[in-house]
Coordinates of C-alpha atoms in Angstrom, one line a residue:
M22 CA -16.4 -27.2 -16.6
A23 CA -19.8 -28.3 -15.4
S24 CA -21.9 -31.0 -17.1
I25 CA -25.5 -32.1 -16.9
R26 CA -27.4 -34.9 -18.5
I27 CA -31.1 -34.6 -19.2
S28 CA -33.1 -37.7 -20.1
L29 CA -34.7 -37.7 -23.6
I30 CA -38.4 -38.7 -23.5
N31 CA -39.0 -38.9 -27.2
Q32 CA -35.7 -39.8 -28.7
D33 CA -37.1 -41.8 -31.7
K34 CA -38.7 -38.8 -33.4
K35 CA -37.4 -35.5 -32.1
P36 CA -35.2 -34.8 -29.1
T37 CA -37.6 -33.9 -26.3
I38 CA -37.0 -33.4 -22.6
S39 CA -39.3 -33.1 -19.6
Y40 CA -39.3 -29.8 -17.7
D41 CA -40.8 -29.2 -14.2
T42 CA -42.9 -26.1 -14.0
D43 CA -45.0 -24.8 -11.1
L44 CA -48.1 -26.5 -12.6
G45 CA -46.4 -29.9 -13.4
H46 CA -44.3 -31.4 -16.2
I47 CA -44.2 -30.1 -19.8
S48 CA -42.4 -31.6 -22.8
V49 CA -39.8 -29.4 -24.4
L50 CA -38.5 -29.9 -27.9
I51 CA -34.8 -29.1 -28.6
D52 CA -35.1 -27.5 -32.0
T53 CA -31.8 -26.3 -33.4
G54 CA -33.6 -24.6 -36.3
A55 CA -35.5 -22.1 -34.1
N56 CA -34.1 -18.7 -33.1
I57 CA -36.3 -18.1 -30.0
P58 CA -38.0 -20.3 -27.4
I59 CA -41.7 -20.8 -28.1
Y60 CA -44.5 -21.8 -25.6
F61 CA -47.5 -23.5 -27.3
G62 CA -50.7 -22.5 -25.4
N63 CA -52.4 -19.4 -24.2
V64 CA -51.1 -16.8 -21.8
G65 CA -53.2 -18.1 -18.9
T66 CA -51.7 -21.6 -19.1
F67 CA -48.2 -20.2 -19.6
L68 CA -48.5 -18.1 -16.4
L69 CA -49.7 -21.1 -14.5
D70 CA -46.5 -22.9 -15.6
F71 CA -44.3 -19.9 -15.1
P72 CA -45.9 -17.5 -12.6
D73 CA -42.8 -15.3 -12.3
A74 CA -42.8 -14.6 -16.0
I75 CA -43.5 -11.0 -17.1
E76 CA -44.7 -9.6 -20.4
T77 CA -42.1 -7.5 -22.2
Q78 CA -42.5 -4.5 -24.5
Y79 CA -41.5 -6.7 -27.4
I80 CA -43.2 -8.7 -30.1
T81 CA -41.9 -10.9 -32.9
Y82 CA -43.0 -12.5 -36.1
I83 CA -42.6 -16.2 -36.4
M84 CA -43.4 -18.5 -39.3
G85 CA -42.7 -22.1 -40.4
L86 CA -44.9 -23.8 -37.8
G87 CA -47.0 -26.0 -40.1
G88 CA -46.0 -23.9 -43.1
K89 CA -48.2 -21.0 -42.0
D90 CA -47.6 -17.3 -42.8
A91 CA -45.8 -15.1 -40.4
N92 CA -47.9 -13.6 -37.6
Q93 CA -47.1 -11.3 -34.7
Y94 CA -46.7 -12.8 -31.2
P95 CA -46.0 -11.3 -27.7
I96 CA -42.8 -12.1 -25.9
Y97 CA -42.6 -12.8 -22.2
S98 CA -39.5 -13.2 -20.1
I99 CA -38.8 -16.1 -17.6
P100 CA -36.5 -14.7 -14.9
E101 CA -34.8 -18.1 -14.3
F102 CA -35.1 -21.1 -16.6
K103 CA -33.3 -24.0 -14.9
L104 CA -32.1 -27.1 -16.7
K105 CA -31.5 -29.7 -14.1
D106 CA -29.5 -33.0 -14.2
S107 CA -31.8 -36.0 -14.6
Y108 CA -29.3 -38.4 -13.0
G109 CA -28.8 -36.8 -9.6
G110 CA -26.0 -34.3 -10.4
Q111 CA -25.8 -31.2 -8.3
E112 CA -25.3 -28.7 -11.2
D113 CA -28.0 -26.6 -12.9
L114 CA -27.7 -24.6 -16.1
I115 CA -29.6 -21.4 -15.5
I116 CA -30.8 -19.1 -18.3
Y117 CA -31.6 -15.7 -16.9
N118 CA -34.3 -13.5 -18.3
M119 CA -35.1 -16.0 -21.1
P120 CA -37.4 -14.4 -23.7
I121 CA -40.2 -16.7 -24.9
V122 CA -42.9 -16.3 -27.6
I123 CA -46.4 -17.2 -26.6
Y124 CA -47.9 -19.1 -29.5
N125 CA -51.6 -19.8 -29.1
A126 CA -51.5 -23.1 -30.8
K127 CA -54.6 -24.9 -32.1
T128 CA -52.6 -27.9 -33.2
D129 CA -51.1 -30.5 -30.9
Y130 CA -47.4 -30.6 -31.8
G131 CA -46.6 -33.3 -29.4
Y132 CA -44.7 -31.0 -27.1
N133 CA -45.6 -27.9 -25.0
M134 CA -42.5 -25.8 -25.7
L135 CA -39.4 -25.6 -27.8
L136 CA -36.0 -24.3 -27.1
G137 CA -34.1 -22.9 -30.2
S138 CA -30.5 -22.8 -31.2
T139 CA -29.8 -19.5 -29.6
T140 CA -30.7 -20.9 -26.2
F141 CA -27.6 -23.2 -26.5
S142 CA -25.3 -20.9 -28.4
L143 CA -22.8 -20.5 -25.5
V144 CA -22.7 -24.1 -24.3
D145 CA -21.6 -27.5 -25.8
F146 CA -24.4 -30.0 -26.1
S147 CA -24.9 -33.4 -27.6
F148 CA -27.5 -36.2 -27.8
I149 CA -26.5 -39.6 -26.6
N150 CA -28.9 -42.1 -28.2
R151 CA -28.5 -45.1 -25.9
V152 CA -31.3 -47.6 -26.4
Q153 CA -32.2 -47.9 -22.7
S154 CA -31.5 -44.4 -21.5
P155 CA -31.0 -41.7 -24.2
Y156 CA -30.0 -38.3 -22.9
M157 CA -28.9 -34.8 -23.8
Q158 CA -25.5 -33.7 -22.3
I159 CA -24.8 -30.0 -21.8
D160 CA -21.3 -28.9 -20.9
F161 CA -20.9 -25.3 -19.6
D162 CA -18.6 -23.1 -17.5
R163 CA -21.1 -20.3 -16.5
N164 CA -24.7 -19.6 -16.4
I165 CA -26.2 -17.6 -19.3
Y166 CA -28.0 -14.3 -19.6
S167 CA -30.2 -13.7 -22.6
T168 CA -31.6 -10.7 -24.4
I169 CA -33.5 -9.9 -27.6
R170 CA -32.3 -7.8 -30.4
P171 CA -34.7 -5.0 -31.7
C172 CA -35.2 -4.9 -35.5
Q173 CA -34.0 -1.7 -37.1
K174 CA -35.2 0.1 -40.2
N175 CA -32.7 1.0 -42.9
D176 CA -32.2 4.4 -41.3
G177 CA -31.4 2.8 -37.9
E178 CA -34.7 3.6 -36.3
I179 CA -36.2 0.9 -34.1
Y180 CA -39.1 -0.9 -35.8
E181 CA -42.3 -0.6 -33.7
V182 CA -45.9 -1.9 -34.1
D183 CA -48.6 -0.5 -31.9
G184 CA -46.1 0.8 -29.4
K185 CA -44.3 -2.6 -29.1
I186 CA -40.7 -3.1 -30.3
V187 CA -40.3 -5.8 -33.0
V188 CA -37.4 -8.1 -32.3
D189 CA -35.2 -10.3 -34.4
H190 CA -34.1 -13.1 -32.1
M191 CA -32.5 -13.9 -28.8
R192 CA -28.9 -13.5 -28.0
T193 CA -27.2 -15.3 -25.1
F194 CA -24.1 -14.1 -23.2
F195 CA -22.2 -14.6 -20.0
Q196 CA -22.3 -12.2 -17.1
Q197 CA -19.1 -10.2 -16.8
E198 CA -17.0 -11.4 -13.9
N199 CA -17.2 -9.4 -10.6
T200 CA -20.1 -7.2 -11.7
T201 CA -23.8 -7.2 -12.1
D202 CA -23.5 -5.6 -15.6
I203 CA -23.6 -7.5 -18.8
E204 CA -22.2 -6.4 -22.1
V205 CA -22.3 -7.8 -25.6
G206 CA -21.7 -6.0 -28.9
D207 CA -23.5 -2.7 -28.9
F208 CA -25.8 -3.8 -26.0
F209 CA -25.2 -2.7 -22.4
I210 CA -27.7 -3.9 -19.9
Q211 CA -27.6 -3.4 -16.1
H212 CA -28.8 -6.4 -14.2
I213 CA -30.8 -5.4 -11.1

């Protein structure tokens, strides 16, 4: 079992970590009430932070941010989202193909991104609130693949808007041993 510790940078209010992107550091809120990761900013800034990210054929509706009505947002995919140990440990937790909503925020939430509960659904995590050095600890045995679940109408047909598939939320799962294929429930995805 591997374990990493990530320093908390805003432990008094909300558990927030610092994440190194290609552009620099961003702050990431760990929000156990959210179902899908969200990036606060425009697509241009997002692609500077994550230049390997690609736009997917999916959209989602999110609500609750500041009590606003649900709106439609595009989903991108980050090929490898690495959570690294802040204390010199050699392990990384890698989330492959992590879907993320681009939310063009006009409000400063105090963080650039949030990771939701589904991001950590297959690992054990805790917050250690030490006065001098608070941290998040994540215990895991394998890296994680993620996917998003298409919404279906009552007749089973996939729900689409303007040619884009509307999705519910992210699922996470482990890669099957000794293969590049991944399987969960009624999903079967070949990893290339």
